[in-house]
Coordinates of C-alpha atoms and ligand atoms in Angstrom, one line a residue:
X13 CA -109.8 -68.0 -51.7
X14 CA -106.3 -66.9 -51.0
X15 CA -105.0 -65.2 -47.8
X16 CA -103.3 -61.8 -48.5
X17 CA -100.4 -60.4 -46.5
X18 CA -98.2 -57.3 -47.1
X19 CA -95.1 -59.4 -46.8
X20 CA -94.8 -63.2 -46.9
X21 CA -91.5 -64.8 -45.8
X22 CA -91.0 -68.3 -47.0
X23 CA -88.8 -70.3 -44.6
X24 CA -89.1 -70.6 -40.8
X25 CA -85.3 -70.8 -40.2
X26 CA -82.8 -68.4 -38.7
X27 CA -83.0 -65.9 -41.5
X28 CA -86.8 -66.1 -41.9
X29 CA -87.5 -65.5 -38.2
X30 CA -85.0 -62.7 -37.8
X31 CA -86.3 -60.9 -40.9
X32 CA -89.9 -61.2 -39.9
X33 CA -89.2 -59.8 -36.4
X34 CA -87.0 -57.0 -37.7
X35 CA -89.7 -56.0 -40.2
X36 CA -92.5 -56.0 -37.7
X37 CA -90.6 -54.2 -35.1
X38 CA -89.7 -51.4 -37.6
X39 CA -93.1 -51.2 -39.0
X40 CA -95.8 -52.8 -36.9
X41 CA -98.6 -51.8 -39.3
X42 CA -97.3 -54.3 -42.0
X43 CA -99.0 -57.7 -42.1
X44 CA -96.2 -60.2 -42.2
X45 CA -96.5 -64.0 -42.2
X46 CA -93.9 -66.8 -42.2
X47 CA -94.6 -70.0 -44.3
X48 CA -92.7 -73.0 -43.2
X49 CA -92.9 -76.4 -44.9
X50 CA -92.1 -78.5 -41.8
X51 CA -94.1 -79.1 -38.7
X52 CA -91.3 -77.5 -36.6
X53 CA -89.5 -74.2 -37.1
X54 CA -85.9 -73.3 -36.5
X55 CA -84.8 -76.9 -36.8
X56 CA -81.2 -76.0 -37.8
X57 CA -81.0 -73.5 -35.0
X58 CA -81.9 -76.3 -32.6
X59 CA -79.0 -78.6 -33.7
X60 CA -76.6 -75.8 -34.4
X61 CA -73.2 -75.5 -32.6
X62 CA -73.7 -79.0 -31.1
X63 CA -77.0 -77.9 -29.5
X64 CA -75.5 -74.7 -28.1
X65 CA -76.1 -72.4 -31.2
X66 CA -72.9 -70.5 -32.1
X67 CA -74.8 -67.2 -32.7
X68 CA -72.0 -65.1 -34.0
X69 CA -68.2 -64.4 -33.6
X70 CA -66.4 -61.8 -31.6
X71 CA -65.0 -60.0 -34.6
X72 CA -66.1 -56.4 -34.4
X73 CA -64.4 -54.9 -37.4
X74 CA -66.5 -55.3 -40.6
X75 CA -63.5 -55.3 -42.8
X76 CA -62.0 -58.2 -40.8
X77 CA -65.4 -60.0 -40.4
X78 CA -65.8 -60.3 -44.2
X79 CA -62.5 -62.3 -44.4
X80 CA -64.2 -65.3 -42.9
X81 CA -66.5 -65.7 -46.0
X82 CA -65.1 -67.7 -48.9
X83 CA -68.2 -66.6 -50.8
X84 CA -69.6 -63.2 -50.1
X85 CA -66.5 -61.3 -48.9
X86 CA -67.0 -58.4 -51.2
X87 CA -70.8 -58.2 -51.1
X88 CA -71.0 -58.3 -47.2
X89 CA -68.6 -55.4 -46.7
X90 CA -71.5 -52.8 -47.0
X91 CA -74.1 -54.8 -45.0
X92 CA -71.6 -55.4 -42.2
X93 CA -71.0 -51.7 -41.8
X94 CA -74.7 -51.5 -41.0
X95 CA -75.2 -54.7 -39.0
X96 CA -72.3 -56.6 -37.6
X97 CA -71.4 -58.9 -34.8
X98 CA -71.6 -56.1 -32.2
X99 CA -75.1 -55.3 -33.4
X100 CA -76.0 -59.0 -33.1
X101 CA -75.0 -59.0 -29.4
X102 CA -77.0 -55.8 -28.8
X103 CA -80.0 -57.2 -30.6
X104 CA -80.1 -60.4 -28.6
X105 CA -79.5 -58.5 -25.4
X106 CA -82.4 -56.3 -26.2
X107 CA -84.5 -59.4 -26.7
X108 CA -83.4 -60.9 -23.4
X109 CA -80.6 -63.2 -24.5
X110 CA -77.1 -62.6 -23.1
X111 CA -74.3 -64.0 -25.2
X112 CA -70.8 -65.0 -24.0
X113 CA -67.5 -65.2 -25.8
X114 CA -65.4 -68.4 -25.8
X115 CA -61.6 -68.4 -26.0
X116 CA -61.6 -69.0 -29.8
X117 CA -64.0 -66.1 -30.4
X118 CA -67.2 -68.1 -30.9
X119 CA -70.3 -66.6 -29.2
X120 CA -73.0 -68.7 -27.6
X121 CA -76.0 -67.9 -25.4
X122 CA -75.0 -67.9 -21.7
X123 CA -77.4 -70.7 -21.2
X124 CA -75.4 -72.9 -23.5
X125 CA -78.6 -74.0 -25.1
X126 CA -80.0 -73.3 -28.6
X127 CA -83.5 -73.5 -27.0
X128 CA -82.8 -70.0 -25.6
X129 CA -82.5 -68.6 -29.2
X130 CA -85.6 -70.5 -30.3
X131 CA -87.6 -69.2 -27.3
X132 CA -86.4 -65.7 -28.1
X133 CA -87.6 -65.9 -31.7
X134 CA -90.9 -67.7 -31.0
X135 CA -91.8 -65.3 -28.1
X136 CA -91.0 -62.3 -30.4
X137 CA -93.2 -63.5 -33.2
X138 CA -96.1 -64.1 -30.8
X139 CA -95.7 -60.6 -29.3
X140 CA -95.7 -59.1 -32.7
X141 CA -98.7 -61.2 -33.9
X142 CA -96.8 -62.6 -36.8
X143 CA -98.5 -65.8 -38.0
X144 CA -96.1 -68.7 -38.4
X145 CA -97.9 -71.1 -40.8
X146 CA -96.3 -74.5 -40.6
X147 CA -96.9 -77.5 -42.8
X148 CA -96.9 -75.0 -45.8
X149 CA -94.5 -76.3 -48.4
X150 CA -94.4 -73.7 -51.1
X151 CA -95.0 -75.5 -54.4
X152 CA -95.2 -72.7 -56.8
X153 CA -94.8 -68.9 -57.1
X154 CA -96.5 -66.7 -59.7
X155 CA -95.8 -63.1 -60.4
X156 CA -99.0 -61.1 -61.0
X157 CA -98.8 -57.5 -62.2
X158 CA -98.1 -56.0 -58.8
X159 CA -98.3 -58.8 -56.3
X160 CA -97.1 -62.4 -55.8
X161 CA -99.2 -65.5 -55.7
X162 CA -98.0 -68.5 -53.7
X163 CA -99.3 -72.0 -53.6
X164 CA -98.5 -74.6 -51.0
X165 CA -99.8 -78.1 -51.1
X166 CA -103.1 -77.1 -49.5
X167 CA -103.4 -73.3 -49.4
X168 CA -103.2 -70.2 -51.6
X169 CA -101.6 -67.0 -50.5
X170 CA -100.8 -63.6 -52.0
X171 CA -98.5 -60.8 -50.9
X172 CA -97.2 -57.4 -52.1
X173 CA -93.6 -58.3 -51.3
X174 CA -92.1 -61.8 -51.1
X175 CA -89.0 -62.8 -49.1
X176 CA -87.4 -66.1 -49.8
X177 CA -85.4 -67.4 -46.8
X178 CA -85.5 -71.1 -47.6
X179 CA -81.8 -71.9 -47.1
X180 CA -80.2 -74.4 -49.4
X181 CA -83.4 -75.8 -50.8
X182 CA -83.1 -77.2 -54.4
X183 CA -86.8 -76.9 -55.2
X184 CA -87.0 -73.2 -54.4
X185 CA -83.7 -72.6 -56.3
X186 CA -85.3 -74.3 -59.3
X187 CA -88.3 -72.0 -59.0
X188 CA -86.1 -68.9 -58.8
X189 CA -84.2 -70.1 -61.8
X190 CA -87.5 -70.2 -63.6
X191 CA -87.7 -66.4 -62.9
X192 CA -84.4 -65.9 -64.7
X193 CA -82.1 -65.9 -61.7
X194 CA -78.7 -67.7 -62.0
X195 CA -78.1 -70.4 -59.4
X196 CA -74.5 -71.2 -58.6
X197 CA -74.5 -75.0 -58.4
X198 CA -74.5 -76.2 -54.7
X199 CA -71.6 -78.1 -53.2
X200 CA -71.0 -79.0 -49.6
X201 CA -68.7 -76.9 -47.4
X202 CA -67.4 -77.5 -43.8
X203 CA -66.4 -81.1 -43.9
X204 CA -63.6 -83.2 -42.5
X205 CA -61.1 -85.3 -44.5
X206 CA -61.1 -89.1 -44.6
X207 CA -57.5 -90.4 -44.4
X208 CA -56.4 -93.9 -43.8
X209 CA -52.7 -93.7 -42.8
X210 CA -50.6 -95.7 -40.4
X211 CA -49.0 -92.5 -39.0
X212 CA -52.3 -91.3 -37.5
X213 CA -54.2 -94.6 -37.1
X214 CA -53.6 -94.9 -33.4
X215 CA -53.8 -91.2 -32.7
X216 CA -57.5 -90.1 -32.5
X217 CA -57.9 -87.2 -30.2
X218 CA -54.4 -85.9 -30.8
X219 CA -54.2 -82.3 -31.9
X220 CA -51.5 -79.9 -33.1
X221 CA -51.1 -76.4 -34.4
X222 CA -50.3 -77.0 -38.1
X223 CA -50.2 -75.5 -41.5
X224 CA -51.5 -77.5 -44.5
X225 CA -51.3 -77.3 -48.2
X226 CA -53.4 -79.0 -50.8
X227 CA -51.1 -80.4 -53.5
X228 CA -51.4 -78.8 -57.0
X229 CA -53.6 -76.0 -55.7
X230 CA -53.1 -72.7 -54.0
X231 CA -55.2 -73.8 -51.0
X232 CA -53.5 -73.5 -47.6
X233 CA -54.7 -73.1 -44.0
X234 CA -53.2 -72.7 -40.6
X235 CA -54.7 -73.6 -37.3
X236 CA -55.4 -76.5 -34.9
X237 CA -55.7 -80.0 -36.6
X238 CA -57.5 -82.8 -34.8
X239 CA -56.8 -86.4 -35.6
X240 CA -60.1 -88.4 -35.7
X241 CA -61.0 -92.1 -36.1
X242 CA -61.7 -91.3 -39.8
X243 CA -58.9 -89.0 -40.6
X244 CA -58.4 -85.3 -39.9
X245 CA -60.7 -82.5 -38.6
X246 CA -60.2 -79.3 -36.6
X247 CA -60.3 -75.6 -37.6
X248 CA -57.4 -76.0 -40.1
X249 CA -59.1 -78.8 -42.0
X250 CA -62.6 -77.0 -41.9
X251 CA -61.1 -73.8 -43.3
X252 CA -59.6 -75.8 -46.2
X253 CA -62.9 -77.5 -46.8
X254 CA -64.7 -74.1 -47.0
X255 CA -62.1 -72.2 -49.1
X256 CA -61.7 -75.3 -51.3
X257 CA -65.4 -76.3 -51.4
X258 CA -65.6 -76.1 -55.2
X259 CA -62.1 -77.3 -56.0
X260 CA -62.2 -80.3 -53.7
X261 CA -65.7 -81.2 -55.1
X262 CA -64.1 -81.1 -58.6
X263 CA -61.4 -83.5 -57.4
X264 CA -64.2 -85.8 -56.1
X265 CA -62.6 -85.4 -52.7
X266 CA -59.5 -87.4 -53.8
X267 CA -56.4 -85.3 -53.2
X268 CA -53.1 -85.0 -51.4
X269 CA -52.2 -82.7 -48.5
X270 CA -48.9 -81.7 -47.0
X271 CA -49.1 -81.2 -43.2
X272 CA -46.5 -79.1 -41.5
X273 CA -46.7 -80.3 -37.8
X274 CA -44.4 -77.4 -36.9
X275 CA -46.7 -74.8 -38.4
X276 CA -44.3 -72.0 -39.6
X277 CA -41.0 -73.8 -39.3
X278 CA -39.7 -74.9 -42.7
X279 CA -37.7 -78.1 -43.5
X280 CA -34.2 -76.5 -43.3
X281 CA -35.0 -74.7 -40.0
X282 CA -36.3 -78.0 -38.7
X283 CA -33.1 -79.8 -39.7
X284 CA -31.1 -77.2 -37.8
X285 CA -33.2 -77.7 -34.7
X286 CA -32.9 -81.5 -35.0
X287 CA -29.0 -81.2 -35.3
X288 CA -29.0 -79.1 -32.1
X289 CA -31.1 -81.7 -30.4
X290 CA -28.7 -84.4 -31.6
X291 CA -25.9 -82.5 -29.9
X292 CA -27.7 -81.7 -26.7
X293 CA -29.4 -85.0 -26.1
X294 CA -26.9 -87.4 -27.7
X295 CA -27.4 -90.1 -25.1
X296 CA -31.2 -90.0 -25.0
X297 CA -33.6 -92.1 -27.0
X298 CA -35.1 -90.0 -29.9
X299 CA -38.7 -91.3 -29.6
X300 CA -38.9 -91.0 -25.9
X301 CA -39.9 -87.3 -25.6
X302 CA -41.4 -84.9 -28.1
X303 CA -39.2 -81.8 -28.3
X304 CA -42.0 -79.9 -30.0
X305 CA -45.3 -78.5 -28.7
X306 CA -47.4 -81.6 -29.8
X307 CA -48.1 -84.8 -27.9
X308 CA -45.5 -87.5 -27.6
X309 CA -47.7 -90.1 -29.4
X310 CA -47.5 -88.0 -32.6
X311 CA -43.8 -87.5 -32.2
X312 CA -43.2 -91.3 -31.8
X313 CA -45.3 -92.0 -34.9
X314 CA -43.4 -89.4 -37.0
X315 CA -40.0 -90.8 -35.7
X316 CA -41.1 -94.3 -36.8
X317 CA -42.3 -93.1 -40.2
X318 CA -38.8 -91.6 -40.7
X319 CA -37.3 -95.0 -40.5
X320 CA -35.9 -94.5 -37.0
X321 CA -36.3 -97.4 -34.7
X322 CA -37.8 -97.0 -31.2
X323 CA -34.6 -97.4 -29.2
X324 CA -32.4 -95.3 -31.5
X325 CA -30.3 -92.6 -29.6
X326 CA -30.0 -89.1 -30.9
X327 CA -26.2 -89.6 -31.3
X328 CA -26.8 -92.5 -33.7
X329 CA -29.1 -90.6 -36.2
X330 CA -27.7 -90.5 -39.7
X331 CA -27.9 -87.4 -41.9
X332 CA -30.5 -89.1 -44.0
X333 CA -32.6 -90.0 -41.0
X334 CA -32.4 -86.3 -39.8
X335 CA -33.6 -85.2 -43.2
X336 CA -36.4 -87.7 -43.3
X337 CA -37.5 -86.7 -39.8
X338 CA -37.5 -83.0 -40.8
X339 CA -39.5 -83.9 -43.9
X340 CA -42.1 -85.8 -41.9
X341 CA -42.3 -82.9 -39.5
X342 CA -42.7 -80.1 -42.0
X343 CA -44.3 -81.7 -45.1
X344 CA -45.9 -85.0 -44.2
X345 CA -47.8 -86.2 -47.3
X346 CA -51.3 -87.6 -46.7
X347 CA -53.8 -89.0 -49.2
X348 CA -57.4 -87.8 -48.7
X349 CA -60.1 -90.3 -49.9
X350 CA -63.5 -88.7 -49.3
X351 CA -65.0 -86.5 -46.7
X352 CA -67.2 -86.8 -43.6
X353 CA -69.8 -84.5 -42.1
X354 CA -68.7 -82.1 -39.4
X355 CA -71.6 -82.6 -37.0
X356 CA -71.4 -79.2 -35.3
X357 CA -71.9 -77.1 -38.4
X358 CA -72.2 -77.6 -42.1
X359 CA -73.4 -75.4 -45.0
X360 CA -73.8 -75.4 -48.7
X361 CA -71.7 -73.3 -51.0
X362 CA -73.8 -72.1 -53.9
X363 CA -77.1 -70.4 -54.4
X364 CA -78.5 -67.3 -56.0
X365 CA -75.8 -65.4 -57.9
X366 CA -74.6 -62.4 -55.9
X367 CA -74.5 -60.2 -59.0
X368 CA -78.3 -60.4 -59.2
X369 CA -78.9 -59.1 -55.7
X370 CA -78.9 -55.5 -54.5
X371 CA -77.0 -55.7 -51.2
X372 CA -78.3 -52.3 -50.1
X373 CA -81.8 -53.8 -49.8
X374 CA -81.4 -57.6 -50.4
X375 CA -83.9 -57.1 -53.3
X376 CA -83.6 -59.1 -56.5
X377 CA -82.2 -56.9 -59.3
X378 CA -84.4 -58.8 -61.8
X379 CA -87.7 -58.6 -60.0
X380 CA -88.9 -55.7 -57.8
X381 CA -90.5 -56.8 -54.6
X382 CA -88.7 -60.1 -54.4
X383 CA -86.1 -60.3 -51.6
X384 CA -83.6 -62.9 -50.3
X385 CA -82.2 -63.6 -46.8
X386 CA -79.7 -66.1 -45.4
X387 CA -78.2 -69.2 -47.0
X388 CA -80.4 -69.1 -50.1
X389 CA -77.8 -66.7 -51.7
X390 CA -74.3 -67.8 -52.7
X391 CA -72.8 -66.8 -49.4
X392 CA -71.2 -69.1 -46.8
X393 CA -68.5 -68.9 -44.2
X394 CA -66.1 -70.9 -42.3
X395 CA -67.2 -72.4 -39.0
X396 CA -67.5 -70.1 -35.9
X397 CA -70.8 -68.3 -36.0
X398 CA -70.3 -66.5 -39.3
X399 CA -73.1 -68.3 -41.1
X400 CA -75.7 -67.2 -38.7
X401 CA -74.2 -63.7 -38.8
X402 CA -75.0 -63.7 -42.5
X403 CA -78.6 -64.6 -41.7
X404 CA -79.0 -61.8 -39.1
X405 CA -77.3 -59.2 -41.3
X406 CA -79.2 -60.0 -44.5
X407 CA -82.5 -60.0 -42.4
X408 CA -81.6 -56.6 -40.9
X409 CA -80.7 -55.0 -44.2
X410 CA -83.9 -56.3 -45.8
X411 CA -86.1 -55.2 -42.9
X412 CA -84.6 -51.8 -42.9
X413 CA -85.4 -51.2 -46.5
X414 CA -88.7 -52.8 -47.1
X415 CA -92.0 -51.0 -46.4
Ligands
FAD625 C1 -75.7 -79.2 -38.0 C2 -75.5 -77.8 -38.2 C3 -75.0 -76.9 -37.3 C4 -74.8 -75.6 -37.6 N1 -74.3 -74.8 -36.6 C5 -74.1 -73.5 -36.8 C6 -73.6 -72.6 -35.8 O1 -73.5 -73.0 -34.6 N2 -73.3 -71.3 -36.2 C7 -73.5 -70.8 -37.4 O2 -73.3 -69.7 -37.7 N3 -74.1 -71.6 -38.4 C8 -74.4 -72.9 -38.1 N4 -74.9 -73.7 -39.1 C9 -75.2 -73.1 -40.4 C10 -76.6 -72.4 -40.2 O3 -77.5 -73.3 -39.5 C11 -77.2 -71.9 -41.5 O4 -76.3 -71.1 -42.2 C12 -78.5 -71.2 -41.2 O5 -79.4 -72.0 -40.6 C13 -79.1 -70.6 -42.5 O6 -80.3 -70.0 -42.1 P1 -81.5 -69.9 -43.2 O7 -82.6 -69.4 -42.4 O8 -81.0 -69.2 -44.4 O9 -81.8 -71.4 -43.7 P2 -82.4 -72.6 -42.9 O10 -82.0 -72.5 -41.4 O11 -82.0 -73.8 -43.6 O12 -83.9 -72.4 -42.9 C14 -84.7 -72.5 -44.1 C15 -86.1 -72.9 -43.8 O13 -86.9 -72.9 -45.0 C16 -87.8 -74.0 -45.0 N5 -88.1 -74.2 -46.4 C17 -87.3 -74.7 -47.3 N6 -88.1 -74.9 -48.5 C18 -89.3 -74.5 -48.2 C19 -90.5 -74.5 -49.0 N7 -90.6 -74.9 -50.2 N8 -91.6 -74.0 -48.4 C20 -91.6 -73.6 -47.1 N9 -90.5 -73.6 -46.3 C21 -89.4 -74.1 -46.9 C22 -86.9 -75.1 -44.3 O14 -87.8 -76.1 -43.8 C23 -86.2 -74.3 -43.2 O15 -87.0 -74.3 -42.0 C24 -75.1 -75.1 -38.8 C25 -75.7 -75.9 -39.8 C26 -75.9 -77.2 -39.5 C27 -76.5 -78.1 -40.6

């Protein structure tokens, strides 16, 4: 005997819960159920944003918001005009969760705890009588004439409409490929760079506003860079890892970057500045005080790397030393050997090919009554709350168009 529902949502994560709640609130008569393979639900929400859950980003213009998505920029334009960051704030407020904006635009629950988001979702499904069936790992999906049959390891289900919200799950992608869908091969996104280099070895914790280029590619990024025990992290590096997810994978994470520690000042401008400093501070020791807006420890290290000894005075700098220093400052070359996980947030680039999804409804273009929400599709964003925004927006669009 199989249990029948109007709509089954596979996946008890951010997208699955949001979709189920939005469907049931719009149409309480529909019998909706969530199937989740794990014992627990919303496990990624729990660990998200360092346990604080970065729910969305304070970017309220849909045409601006799409720019944070290396994959999905074009496709999300329409959906964001229907449900964007402002709507997310309103939605959570209506469900009893106040959000706050941090200086960098990231938005978190005022409680600073992802548990608030989990409670909000679990309370809502209870109130709406949506069964959340845990320990139900979907093993196979069959398409009958006008309904879907689903088998987990121990149960059978059927439904009129099937929503897949299983995130980056290879087994489900394989099943969907069996239905003729194209799966863009998955690669990691949002990682930090492993770099062993004397210039930064003693500098973990130091940060600077930089611009970075990846050698032999068009990849560039601007933003804060943070030196870590393993290499480099911070928004500028994470942006590169997202925009370059596929290219850097193809390079097996072995590549060279150029760091401009002065952000938008080029080598010749830097040389002019250094010549002026030489005049002004002729009697002072070069390494003693950073003339730029980054910590002295970094300055000292770059001075040393330019072949300038610790006690050298500005007046004694040769033309070549000035040039070397300006090069170190504006295009320091670093070799990346591998990547590390950024613990606060990571995602997978890849998933169901966007060409095969109708973004007005989130329905499959190949199979009527089959829908997708969240990370299962080939959409991902840089860090900052944008990945959850995709889960909320796709869930809303889907719920608004399913009946
Ligand atoms: C450490 C970490 C921190 C993060 N922090 C943030 C953040 O602060 N802000 C942000 O915007 N993004 C963050 N992200 C990204 C964000 O968590 C994801 O983009 C988001 O969770 C995607 O939601 P989803 O519902 O599509 O997938 P998921 O959250 O992965 O949920 C999918 C669910 O489907 C279930 N499932 C899979 N296969 C089956 C099956 N065969 N049968 C039944 N169930 C199945 C899984 O068990 C899971 O519960 C973070 C990610 C990580 C890993």
